[in-house]
């Protein structure tokens, strides 16, 4: 690391190159080509996997196990109101030691750190054991239908197994490396329609108000303790994200009530159990309803082992800081990789400004992140 001048760092230079690509989901906008060109120079075989409108990159160096995989995404969320930004979100700027740009935290700087770390490691250990791979998609911030999940299906079909996977999601909270994610909660969504009977408010006996008849069931769903979590996961949570009913008129009893809700759940309960308990509550309250379920992610957990220990060691060596394991937050593409049997860990920059106007990272964190990634490779693959 060039401690005297972090503005000269290779990680920053590559970050700037990637940040200049307006790669809003599902557009990759040349980011994967930029990464692939550099990796190819270091012995990686490049395989582009395009499914529908989504670009995916699978790059691998070596053919033997164990296989260490860097995973991440080049797509970013939309910018929002451009006038609210202090600078063009796709013309990155450094102000007061912070690098501003859409994707700076989530997660193009991590991608840059991965590539730089790999280049340095391969230069030092050209005959390293096992293999190194990259699984990069442009469909993580979108529906996640034609991205990582499709690549994993392809790899599974040809018996190509990942041993360890490091996802570059922004995991840090206050200081670089203070938190790493060794798992994620499951996510179960529901679209519930309660059926009533529309009528005039002056003649309520001729109508059935779905808001009234649903209120006690909804309150019970909100008050239910679904589980108590465990040493790795907090208790399962139930959250209503939308309730809608009515015609907009003050003198009409609505005919239906629609509500959207989500479970973020631990490994103490299954999606099927949550569905069954929800239906029992709705049925017990005598409601006429339709419900549609969408499972957007199973919970996964990587217990303390080779990958977790390598990350802990690397973070302490580079930053002098002990890290904490966490399973909080939303979903990530790790949910598609972990079911294959891979150990999965998320480690990246601070997440305080992800998806926000004026998204940014600390410039001084970029080279240390590359050093952490390189040290993890040393711990797992150096001869």
mmCIF file of C-alpha atoms in Angstrom:
data_model
loop_
_atom_site.group_PDB
_atom_site.id
_atom_site.type_symbol
_atom_site.label_atom_id
_atom_site.label_comp_id
_atom_site.label_asym_id
_atom_site.label_seq_id
_atom_site.Cartn_x
_atom_site.Cartn_y
_atom_site.Cartn_z
ATOM 1 C CA UNK A 1 0.000 0.000 0.000
ATOM 2 C CA UNK A 2 1.178 3.510 -0.773
ATOM 3 C CA UNK A 3 0.453 4.923 2.660
ATOM 4 C CA UNK A 4 1.848 8.340 1.810
ATOM 5 C CA UNK A 5 -0.498 8.835 -1.113
ATOM 6 C CA UNK A 6 -3.592 6.639 -1.304
ATOM 7 C CA UNK A 7 -4.659 8.569 -4.409
ATOM 8 C CA UNK A 8 -2.005 6.628 -6.325
ATOM 9 C CA UNK A 9 -3.349 3.218 -5.323
ATOM 10 C CA UNK A 10 -4.121 0.623 -7.976
ATOM 11 C CA UNK A 11 -7.394 -0.197 -6.252
ATOM 12 C CA UNK A 12 -8.548 3.410 -6.523
ATOM 13 C CA UNK A 13 -7.576 3.624 -10.185
ATOM 14 C CA UNK A 14 -9.586 0.537 -11.090
ATOM 15 C CA UNK A 15 -12.479 1.710 -8.901
ATOM 16 C CA UNK A 16 -12.647 4.972 -10.846
ATOM 17 C CA UNK A 17 -12.679 3.073 -14.131
ATOM 18 C CA UNK A 18 -15.571 0.884 -13.018
ATOM 19 C CA UNK A 19 -17.507 3.763 -11.461
ATOM 20 C CA UNK A 20 -17.510 5.641 -14.757
ATOM 21 C CA UNK A 21 -19.626 2.887 -16.301
ATOM 22 C CA UNK A 22 -23.373 3.717 -15.932
ATOM 23 C CA UNK A 23 -24.266 0.111 -15.191
ATOM 24 C CA UNK A 24 -27.805 0.470 -13.864
ATOM 25 C CA UNK A 25 -29.549 -2.915 -13.484
ATOM 26 C CA UNK A 26 -29.408 -5.030 -15.597
ATOM 27 C CA UNK A 27 -26.864 -3.218 -17.770
ATOM 28 C CA UNK A 28 -23.221 -4.201 -17.199
ATOM 29 C CA UNK A 29 -21.871 -1.457 -19.467
ATOM 30 C CA UNK A 30 -18.419 -2.995 -20.013
ATOM 31 C CA UNK A 31 -17.531 -3.469 -16.331
ATOM 32 C CA UNK A 32 -17.091 -7.221 -16.676
ATOM 33 C CA UNK A 33 -14.916 -6.782 -19.766
ATOM 34 C CA UNK A 34 -12.676 -4.407 -17.830
ATOM 35 C CA UNK A 35 -12.251 -6.996 -15.095
ATOM 36 C CA UNK A 36 -11.913 -9.927 -17.505
ATOM 37 C CA UNK A 37 -9.141 -8.277 -19.527
ATOM 38 C CA UNK A 38 -7.033 -7.875 -16.401
ATOM 39 C CA UNK A 39 -7.739 -11.360 -15.114
ATOM 40 C CA UNK A 40 -6.963 -12.953 -18.486
ATOM 41 C CA UNK A 41 -3.450 -11.500 -18.293
ATOM 42 C CA UNK A 42 -2.927 -13.535 -15.126
ATOM 43 C CA UNK A 43 -3.985 -16.896 -16.487
ATOM 44 C CA UNK A 44 -7.741 -16.814 -15.996
ATOM 45 C CA UNK A 45 -9.964 -18.543 -18.505
ATOM 46 C CA UNK A 46 -12.855 -16.224 -19.294
ATOM 47 C CA UNK A 47 -16.387 -17.477 -19.811
ATOM 48 C CA UNK A 48 -19.182 -15.019 -20.538
ATOM 49 C CA UNK A 49 -22.608 -16.324 -19.593
ATOM 50 C CA UNK A 50 -25.462 -14.199 -20.873
ATOM 51 C CA UNK A 51 -28.981 -15.173 -19.892
ATOM 52 C CA UNK A 52 -31.781 -13.072 -21.417
ATOM 53 C CA UNK A 53 -30.726 -9.436 -20.809
ATOM 54 C CA UNK A 54 -28.173 -10.182 -18.087
ATOM 55 C CA UNK A 55 -24.392 -10.419 -18.474
ATOM 56 C CA UNK A 56 -22.511 -12.777 -16.182
ATOM 57 C CA UNK A 57 -18.808 -13.493 -15.920
ATOM 58 C CA UNK A 58 -17.253 -16.786 -14.844
ATOM 59 C CA UNK A 59 -13.458 -16.560 -14.794
ATOM 60 C CA UNK A 60 -11.248 -19.308 -13.421
ATOM 61 C CA UNK A 61 -7.523 -19.849 -12.907
ATOM 62 C CA UNK A 62 -6.644 -23.483 -12.316
ATOM 63 C CA UNK A 63 -8.588 -26.700 -12.674
ATOM 64 C CA UNK A 64 -8.053 -28.419 -9.335
ATOM 65 C CA UNK A 65 -9.744 -28.023 -5.980
ATOM 66 C CA UNK A 66 -10.140 -26.415 -3.582
ATOM 67 C CA UNK A 67 -11.830 -23.558 -5.438
ATOM 68 C CA UNK A 68 -11.866 -20.064 -3.965
ATOM 69 C CA UNK A 69 -14.410 -17.758 -5.609
ATOM 70 C CA UNK A 70 -14.800 -13.991 -5.488
ATOM 71 C CA UNK A 71 -18.455 -13.111 -6.126
ATOM 72 C CA UNK A 72 -20.155 -9.809 -6.729
ATOM 73 C CA UNK A 73 -22.196 -7.620 -9.037
ATOM 74 C CA UNK A 74 -21.454 -4.822 -11.468
ATOM 75 C CA UNK A 75 -25.003 -3.460 -11.599
ATOM 76 C CA UNK A 76 -26.085 -0.551 -9.443
ATOM 77 C CA UNK A 77 -29.432 0.903 -8.401
ATOM 78 C CA UNK A 78 -30.796 3.986 -10.208
ATOM 79 C CA UNK A 79 -29.296 7.305 -9.214
ATOM 80 C CA UNK A 80 -32.449 9.025 -8.039
ATOM 81 C CA UNK A 81 -32.707 12.806 -8.334
ATOM 82 C CA UNK A 82 -29.555 13.937 -10.155
ATOM 83 C CA UNK A 83 -29.934 17.487 -8.862
ATOM 84 C CA UNK A 84 -29.597 16.207 -5.296
ATOM 85 C CA UNK A 85 -26.132 14.793 -5.989
ATOM 86 C CA UNK A 86 -23.077 16.896 -5.241
ATOM 87 C CA UNK A 87 -21.490 15.573 -8.442
ATOM 88 C CA UNK A 88 -22.403 13.403 -11.417
ATOM 89 C CA UNK A 89 -22.995 9.907 -9.952
ATOM 90 C CA UNK A 90 -21.166 8.351 -12.923
ATOM 91 C CA UNK A 91 -18.287 10.816 -12.911
ATOM 92 C CA UNK A 92 -16.714 9.837 -9.581
ATOM 93 C CA UNK A 93 -15.163 12.579 -7.493
ATOM 94 C CA UNK A 94 -12.980 12.616 -4.407
ATOM 95 C CA UNK A 95 -13.904 15.229 -1.824
ATOM 96 C CA UNK A 96 -12.514 15.423 1.709
ATOM 97 C CA UNK A 97 -11.066 11.930 1.496
ATOM 98 C CA UNK A 98 -14.287 10.340 0.274
ATOM 99 C CA UNK A 99 -14.956 8.800 -3.131
ATOM 100 C CA UNK A 100 -18.424 9.729 -4.403
ATOM 101 C CA UNK A 101 -20.309 7.843 -7.099
ATOM 102 C CA UNK A 102 -23.141 5.411 -7.629
ATOM 103 C CA UNK A 103 -21.799 1.969 -6.781
ATOM 104 C CA UNK A 104 -18.826 3.234 -4.794
ATOM 105 C CA UNK A 105 -19.998 1.343 -1.710
ATOM 106 C CA UNK A 106 -22.258 -1.216 -3.361
ATOM 107 C CA UNK A 107 -19.982 -2.632 -4.698
ATOM 108 C CA UNK A 108 -17.530 -1.542 -7.389
ATOM 109 C CA UNK A 109 -14.683 -0.651 -5.045
ATOM 110 C CA UNK A 110 -14.830 -4.196 -3.673
ATOM 111 C CA UNK A 111 -14.635 -5.555 -7.226
ATOM 112 C CA UNK A 112 -11.556 -3.435 -7.831
ATOM 113 C CA UNK A 113 -9.989 -4.636 -4.579
ATOM 114 C CA UNK A 114 -10.650 -8.249 -5.567
ATOM 115 C CA UNK A 115 -8.893 -7.877 -8.920
ATOM 116 C CA UNK A 116 -5.897 -6.032 -7.491
ATOM 117 C CA UNK A 117 -5.579 -8.537 -4.636
ATOM 118 C CA UNK A 118 -5.711 -11.434 -7.088
ATOM 119 C CA UNK A 119 -3.092 -9.895 -9.372
ATOM 120 C CA UNK A 120 -0.722 -9.427 -6.455
ATOM 121 C CA UNK A 121 -1.335 -12.893 -5.052
ATOM 122 C CA UNK A 122 -0.850 -14.656 -8.378
ATOM 123 C CA UNK A 123 2.359 -12.712 -9.005
ATOM 124 C CA UNK A 124 3.727 -13.891 -5.665
ATOM 125 C CA UNK A 125 2.322 -17.434 -5.822
ATOM 126 C CA UNK A 126 2.059 -18.377 -9.513
ATOM 127 C CA UNK A 127 1.867 -22.068 -8.567
ATOM 128 C CA UNK A 128 -0.662 -21.667 -5.775
ATOM 129 C CA UNK A 129 -2.713 -24.674 -4.802
ATOM 130 C CA UNK A 130 -6.285 -25.114 -5.974
ATOM 131 C CA UNK A 131 -8.078 -22.587 -8.163
ATOM 132 C CA UNK A 132 -9.350 -19.003 -8.037
ATOM 133 C CA UNK A 133 -12.570 -17.953 -9.725
ATOM 134 C CA UNK A 134 -14.823 -14.927 -10.230
ATOM 135 C CA UNK A 135 -18.614 -15.081 -10.385
ATOM 136 C CA UNK A 136 -19.816 -11.630 -11.388
ATOM 137 C CA UNK A 137 -23.356 -10.668 -12.441
ATOM 138 C CA UNK A 138 -25.258 -7.588 -13.590
ATOM 139 C CA UNK A 139 -28.530 -8.770 -12.027
ATOM 140 C CA UNK A 140 -28.115 -8.531 -8.252
ATOM 141 C CA UNK A 141 -29.947 -5.238 -7.699
ATOM 142 C CA UNK A 142 -32.782 -6.322 -9.997
ATOM 143 C CA UNK A 143 -35.013 -9.402 -10.000
ATOM 144 C CA UNK A 144 -32.009 -11.755 -9.636
ATOM 145 C CA UNK A 145 -33.517 -14.227 -12.087
ATOM 146 C CA UNK A 146 -30.870 -14.416 -14.808
ATOM 147 C CA UNK A 147 -27.778 -13.714 -12.746
ATOM 148 C CA UNK A 148 -25.913 -15.672 -10.103
ATOM 149 C CA UNK A 149 -28.636 -18.289 -9.766
ATOM 150 C CA UNK A 150 -28.301 -19.222 -13.464
ATOM 151 C CA UNK A 151 -24.512 -19.354 -13.287
ATOM 152 C CA UNK A 152 -24.717 -21.647 -10.254
ATOM 153 C CA UNK A 153 -27.159 -23.898 -12.124
ATOM 154 C CA UNK A 154 -24.639 -24.115 -14.975
ATOM 155 C CA UNK A 155 -21.748 -24.904 -12.629
ATOM 156 C CA UNK A 156 -23.758 -27.524 -10.764
ATOM 157 C CA UNK A 157 -24.734 -29.212 -14.024
ATOM 158 C CA UNK A 158 -21.082 -29.723 -14.892
ATOM 159 C CA UNK A 159 -20.038 -30.651 -11.341
ATOM 160 C CA UNK A 160 -17.957 -27.516 -10.811
ATOM 161 C CA UNK A 161 -17.987 -26.953 -7.057
ATOM 162 C CA UNK A 162 -17.014 -23.824 -5.123
ATOM 163 C CA UNK A 163 -15.241 -24.520 -1.826
ATOM 164 C CA UNK A 164 -15.017 -20.993 -0.421
ATOM 165 C CA UNK A 165 -16.860 -17.912 -1.678
ATOM 166 C CA UNK A 166 -16.184 -14.334 -0.657
ATOM 167 C CA UNK A 167 -18.931 -11.913 -1.665
ATOM 168 C CA UNK A 168 -17.867 -8.271 -1.794
ATOM 169 C CA UNK A 169 -21.065 -6.820 -0.343
ATOM 170 C CA UNK A 170 -20.518 -3.795 1.911
ATOM 171 C CA UNK A 171 -20.539 -5.466 5.318
ATOM 172 C CA UNK A 172 -18.617 -2.974 7.451
ATOM 173 C CA UNK A 173 -20.490 -0.635 9.777
ATOM 174 C CA UNK A 174 -18.177 1.838 11.512
ATOM 175 C CA UNK A 175 -14.679 0.743 10.503
ATOM 176 C CA UNK A 176 -13.426 -1.394 7.651
ATOM 177 C CA UNK A 177 -13.711 -5.060 8.599
ATOM 178 C CA UNK A 178 -15.546 -4.546 11.887
ATOM 179 C CA UNK A 179 -18.403 -6.733 10.636
ATOM 180 C CA UNK A 180 -18.469 -9.659 8.229
ATOM 181 C CA UNK A 181 -21.639 -11.479 7.248
ATOM 182 C CA UNK A 182 -21.411 -15.242 7.666
ATOM 183 C CA UNK A 183 -25.059 -15.803 6.811
ATOM 184 C CA UNK A 184 -28.322 -14.152 5.922
ATOM 185 C CA UNK A 185 -31.895 -14.554 7.048
ATOM 186 C CA UNK A 186 -34.493 -16.040 4.752
ATOM 187 C CA UNK A 187 -37.018 -13.751 3.075
ATOM 188 C CA UNK A 188 -40.649 -14.764 2.533
ATOM 189 C CA UNK A 189 -43.130 -12.334 0.974
ATOM 190 C CA UNK A 190 -46.923 -12.458 0.875
ATOM 191 C CA UNK A 191 -49.598 -10.625 -1.092
ATOM 192 C CA UNK A 192 -52.810 -10.987 0.912
ATOM 193 C CA UNK A 193 -56.278 -9.927 -0.243
ATOM 194 C CA UNK A 194 -59.093 -9.914 2.316
ATOM 195 C CA UNK A 195 -62.522 -10.101 0.717
ATOM 196 C CA UNK A 196 -65.493 -8.120 2.015
ATOM 197 C CA UNK A 197 -68.581 -6.635 0.396
ATOM 198 C CA UNK A 198 -68.741 -3.103 -0.957
ATOM 199 C CA UNK A 199 -71.623 -0.921 0.137
ATOM 200 C CA UNK A 200 -72.810 2.433 1.437
ATOM 201 C CA UNK A 201 -71.378 3.568 4.769
ATOM 202 C CA UNK A 202 -74.875 4.581 5.898
ATOM 203 C CA UNK A 203 -76.024 0.958 5.506
ATOM 204 C CA UNK A 204 -73.226 -1.071 7.091
ATOM 205 C CA UNK A 205 -75.544 -4.039 7.661
ATOM 206 C CA UNK A 206 -75.663 -4.473 3.899
ATOM 207 C CA UNK A 207 -71.885 -4.449 3.530
ATOM 208 C CA UNK A 208 -68.875 -6.315 4.937
ATOM 209 C CA UNK A 209 -65.968 -4.008 5.715
ATOM 210 C CA UNK A 210 -62.719 -5.922 5.033
ATOM 211 C CA UNK A 211 -60.715 -3.416 7.060
ATOM 212 C CA UNK A 212 -62.797 -4.085 10.145
ATOM 213 C CA UNK A 213 -62.879 -7.853 9.827
ATOM 214 C CA UNK A 214 -59.142 -8.092 9.072
ATOM 215 C CA UNK A 215 -57.916 -5.804 11.834
ATOM 216 C CA UNK A 216 -57.761 -8.399 14.628
ATOM 217 C CA UNK A 217 -56.003 -10.967 12.449
ATOM 218 C CA UNK A 218 -53.478 -8.396 11.275
ATOM 219 C CA UNK A 219 -52.859 -7.323 14.868
ATOM 220 C CA UNK A 220 -52.274 -10.953 15.853
ATOM 221 C CA UNK A 221 -49.817 -11.444 13.006
ATOM 222 C CA UNK A 222 -47.928 -8.355 14.176
ATOM 223 C CA UNK A 223 -47.867 -9.532 17.808
ATOM 224 C CA UNK A 224 -46.941 -13.176 17.187
ATOM 225 C CA UNK A 225 -43.547 -14.414 18.363
ATOM 226 C CA UNK A 226 -42.433 -16.636 15.506
ATOM 227 C CA UNK A 227 -39.233 -17.866 17.151
ATOM 228 C CA UNK A 228 -36.478 -16.639 19.445
ATOM 229 C CA UNK A 229 -33.546 -16.868 17.027
ATOM 230 C CA UNK A 230 -30.307 -18.577 17.974
ATOM 231 C CA UNK A 231 -26.640 -17.790 18.530
ATOM 232 C CA UNK A 232 -26.218 -16.751 14.884
ATOM 233 C CA UNK A 233 -29.631 -15.320 13.962
ATOM 234 C CA UNK A 234 -31.956 -12.785 15.585
ATOM 235 C CA UNK A 235 -35.591 -13.730 16.038
ATOM 236 C CA UNK A 236 -37.769 -13.915 12.942
ATOM 237 C CA UNK A 237 -39.542 -10.651 12.147
ATOM 238 C CA UNK A 238 -42.898 -9.921 10.493
ATOM 239 C CA UNK A 239 -43.315 -6.551 8.784
ATOM 240 C CA UNK A 240 -46.218 -5.098 6.806
ATOM 241 C CA UNK A 241 -44.912 -3.031 3.908
ATOM 242 C CA UNK A 242 -48.203 -1.886 2.390
ATOM 243 C CA UNK A 243 -51.928 -1.815 3.136
ATOM 244 C CA UNK A 244 -54.406 -0.573 0.568
ATOM 245 C CA UNK A 245 -58.192 -0.412 0.533
ATOM 246 C CA UNK A 246 -61.054 1.839 -0.477
ATOM 247 C CA UNK A 247 -62.264 3.702 -3.536
ATOM 248 C CA UNK A 248 -61.150 7.129 -2.397
ATOM 249 C CA UNK A 249 -64.709 8.086 -1.512
ATOM 250 C CA UNK A 250 -65.713 8.729 2.099
ATOM 251 C CA UNK A 251 -69.162 7.171 1.741
ATOM 252 C CA UNK A 252 -68.204 3.759 0.335
ATOM 253 C CA UNK A 253 -67.388 0.653 2.345
ATOM 254 C CA UNK A 254 -64.553 -1.028 0.377
ATOM 255 C CA UNK A 255 -64.936 -4.500 -1.067
ATOM 256 C CA UNK A 256 -61.369 -5.686 -0.520
ATOM 257 C CA UNK A 257 -58.266 -4.975 1.505
ATOM 258 C CA UNK A 258 -54.830 -5.754 0.098
ATOM 259 C CA UNK A 259 -51.719 -6.011 2.226
ATOM 260 C CA UNK A 260 -48.109 -6.902 1.488
ATOM 261 C CA UNK A 261 -45.928 -8.317 4.238
ATOM 262 C CA UNK A 262 -42.545 -9.944 4.677
ATOM 263 C CA UNK A 263 -40.913 -12.424 7.014
ATOM 264 C CA UNK A 264 -37.164 -12.191 7.582
ATOM 265 C CA UNK A 265 -36.615 -15.523 9.228
ATOM 266 C CA UNK A 266 -33.952 -17.475 11.044
ATOM 267 C CA UNK A 267 -32.936 -21.105 10.750
ATOM 268 C CA UNK A 268 -35.239 -21.866 13.707
ATOM 269 C CA UNK A 269 -38.270 -21.917 11.411
ATOM 270 C CA UNK A 270 -38.977 -22.873 7.809
ATOM 271 C CA UNK A 271 -40.913 -20.998 5.144
ATOM 272 C CA UNK A 272 -43.539 -23.752 5.158
ATOM 273 C CA UNK A 273 -44.008 -23.393 8.906
ATOM 274 C CA UNK A 274 -44.448 -19.636 8.574
ATOM 275 C CA UNK A 275 -47.034 -20.133 5.837
ATOM 276 C CA UNK A 276 -48.964 -22.682 7.881
ATOM 277 C CA UNK A 277 -49.034 -20.527 11.018
ATOM 278 C CA UNK A 278 -50.158 -17.496 9.010
ATOM 279 C CA UNK A 279 -53.005 -19.407 7.381
ATOM 280 C CA UNK A 280 -54.080 -20.789 10.772
ATOM 281 C CA UNK A 281 -54.452 -17.243 12.102
ATOM 282 C CA UNK A 282 -56.376 -16.056 9.047
ATOM 283 C CA UNK A 283 -58.671 -19.089 9.114
ATOM 284 C CA UNK A 284 -59.305 -18.826 12.854
ATOM 285 C CA UNK A 285 -60.584 -15.286 12.324
ATOM 286 C CA UNK A 286 -63.003 -16.556 9.697
ATOM 287 C CA UNK A 287 -61.646 -14.484 6.835
ATOM 288 C CA UNK A 288 -62.355 -14.960 3.139
ATOM 289 C CA UNK A 289 -59.019 -14.334 1.465
ATOM 290 C CA UNK A 290 -56.544 -15.040 -1.315
ATOM 291 C CA UNK A 291 -52.823 -15.154 -0.623
ATOM 292 C CA UNK A 292 -49.814 -15.411 -2.924
ATOM 293 C CA UNK A 293 -46.405 -16.328 -1.517
ATOM 294 C CA UNK A 294 -42.973 -15.502 -2.923
ATOM 295 C CA UNK A 295 -39.828 -16.982 -1.400
ATOM 296 C CA UNK A 296 -36.988 -14.612 -2.304
ATOM 297 C CA UNK A 297 -34.258 -16.277 -0.290
ATOM 298 C CA UNK A 298 -33.539 -19.202 2.010
ATOM 299 C CA UNK A 299 -31.499 -18.564 5.154
ATOM 300 C CA UNK A 300 -27.895 -19.686 5.041
ATOM 301 C CA UNK A 301 -25.080 -19.871 7.548
ATOM 302 C CA UNK A 302 -21.341 -20.450 7.328
ATOM 303 C CA UNK A 303 -20.127 -21.517 10.789
ATOM 304 C CA UNK A 304 -16.648 -20.764 12.037
ATOM 305 C CA UNK A 305 -14.208 -22.699 9.873
ATOM 306 C CA UNK A 306 -11.511 -22.200 7.258
ATOM 307 C CA UNK A 307 -13.022 -19.195 5.471
ATOM 308 C CA UNK A 308 -14.212 -17.373 8.577
ATOM 309 C CA UNK A 309 -10.877 -17.908 10.311
ATOM 310 C CA UNK A 310 -8.927 -16.735 7.255
ATOM 311 C CA UNK A 311 -11.005 -13.548 7.116
ATOM 312 C CA UNK A 312 -10.629 -12.875 10.839
ATOM 313 C CA UNK A 313 -6.864 -13.322 10.599
ATOM 314 C CA UNK A 314 -6.580 -11.094 7.529
ATOM 315 C CA UNK A 315 -8.660 -8.283 9.017
ATOM 316 C CA UNK A 316 -6.670 -8.288 12.240
ATOM 317 C CA UNK A 317 -3.362 -8.392 10.372
ATOM 318 C CA UNK A 318 -4.242 -5.446 8.106
ATOM 319 C CA UNK A 319 -6.334 -3.265 10.413
ATOM 320 C CA UNK A 320 -5.388 -4.460 13.901
ATOM 321 C CA UNK A 321 -9.102 -4.907 14.503
ATOM 322 C CA UNK A 322 -11.095 -7.923 15.650
ATOM 323 C CA UNK A 323 -14.147 -8.590 13.524
ATOM 324 C CA UNK A 324 -17.641 -9.647 14.514
ATOM 325 C CA UNK A 325 -19.844 -12.138 12.702
ATOM 326 C CA UNK A 326 -23.344 -11.039 11.718
ATOM 327 C CA UNK A 327 -26.367 -12.339 9.807
ATOM 328 C CA UNK A 328 -28.288 -9.050 9.790
ATOM 329 C CA UNK A 329 -29.397 -7.048 6.776
ATOM 330 C CA UNK A 330 -31.157 -7.967 3.561
ATOM 331 C CA UNK A 331 -30.525 -10.735 1.095
ATOM 332 C CA UNK A 332 -27.496 -11.173 -1.145
ATOM 333 C CA UNK A 333 -26.465 -13.504 -3.938
ATOM 334 C CA UNK A 334 -24.807 -15.642 -1.295
ATOM 335 C CA UNK A 335 -28.233 -17.273 -0.928
ATOM 336 C CA UNK A 336 -27.759 -18.921 -4.323
ATOM 337 C CA UNK A 337 -24.202 -20.094 -3.654
ATOM 338 C CA UNK A 338 -24.439 -21.466 -0.108
ATOM 339 C CA UNK A 339 -26.903 -24.298 -0.946
ATOM 340 C CA UNK A 340 -24.207 -25.908 -3.128
ATOM 341 C CA UNK A 341 -22.196 -26.623 0.027
ATOM 342 C CA UNK A 342 -19.802 -23.697 -0.324
ATOM 343 C CA UNK A 343 -18.617 -21.723 2.679
ATOM 344 C CA UNK A 344 -19.855 -18.166 2.008
ATOM 345 C CA UNK A 345 -18.753 -14.923 3.618
ATOM 346 C CA UNK A 346 -19.547 -11.277 2.843
ATOM 347 C CA UNK A 347 -16.819 -8.720 3.393
ATOM 348 C CA UNK A 348 -16.610 -5.231 1.961
ATOM 349 C CA UNK A 349 -16.519 -1.507 2.655
ATOM 350 C CA UNK A 350 -18.798 0.527 4.906
ATOM 351 C CA UNK A 351 -22.498 0.263 4.106
ATOM 352 C CA UNK A 352 -23.687 3.585 5.569
ATOM 353 C CA UNK A 353 -24.518 5.218 2.212
ATOM 354 C CA UNK A 354 -25.529 2.310 -0.016
ATOM 355 C CA UNK A 355 -28.437 3.108 -2.389
ATOM 356 C CA UNK A 356 -28.415 6.712 -1.140
ATOM 357 C CA UNK A 357 -27.935 10.050 -2.862
ATOM 358 C CA UNK A 358 -24.213 10.936 -2.699
ATOM 359 C CA UNK A 359 -23.154 7.334 -2.085
ATOM 360 C CA UNK A 360 -19.489 7.280 -1.059
ATOM 361 C CA UNK A 361 -16.650 5.373 0.573
ATOM 362 C CA UNK A 362 -13.487 6.356 2.393
ATOM 363 C CA UNK A 363 -10.564 6.454 -0.025
ATOM 364 C CA UNK A 364 -8.254 5.276 2.743
ATOM 365 C CA UNK A 365 -10.237 2.011 3.006
ATOM 366 C CA UNK A 366 -9.622 0.848 -0.551
ATOM 367 C CA UNK A 367 -6.028 -0.365 -0.364
ATOM 368 C CA UNK A 368 -6.534 -2.032 3.033
ATOM 369 C CA UNK A 369 -9.512 -3.915 1.577
ATOM 370 C CA UNK A 370 -7.317 -5.213 -1.250
ATOM 371 C CA UNK A 371 -4.714 -6.234 1.333
ATOM 372 C CA UNK A 372 -7.352 -8.106 3.346
ATOM 373 C CA UNK A 373 -8.525 -9.968 0.253
ATOM 374 C CA UNK A 374 -4.951 -10.837 -0.675
ATOM 375 C CA UNK A 375 -4.189 -12.138 2.817
ATOM 376 C CA UNK A 376 -7.305 -14.347 2.707
ATOM 377 C CA UNK A 377 -5.960 -15.872 -0.507
ATOM 378 C CA UNK A 378 -2.592 -16.401 1.171
ATOM 379 C CA UNK A 379 -4.225 -18.146 4.127
ATOM 380 C CA UNK A 380 -6.217 -20.513 1.949
ATOM 381 C CA UNK A 381 -4.207 -21.091 -1.227
ATOM 382 C CA UNK A 382 -0.532 -20.213 -0.715
ATOM 383 C CA UNK A 383 1.806 -23.190 -1.037
#
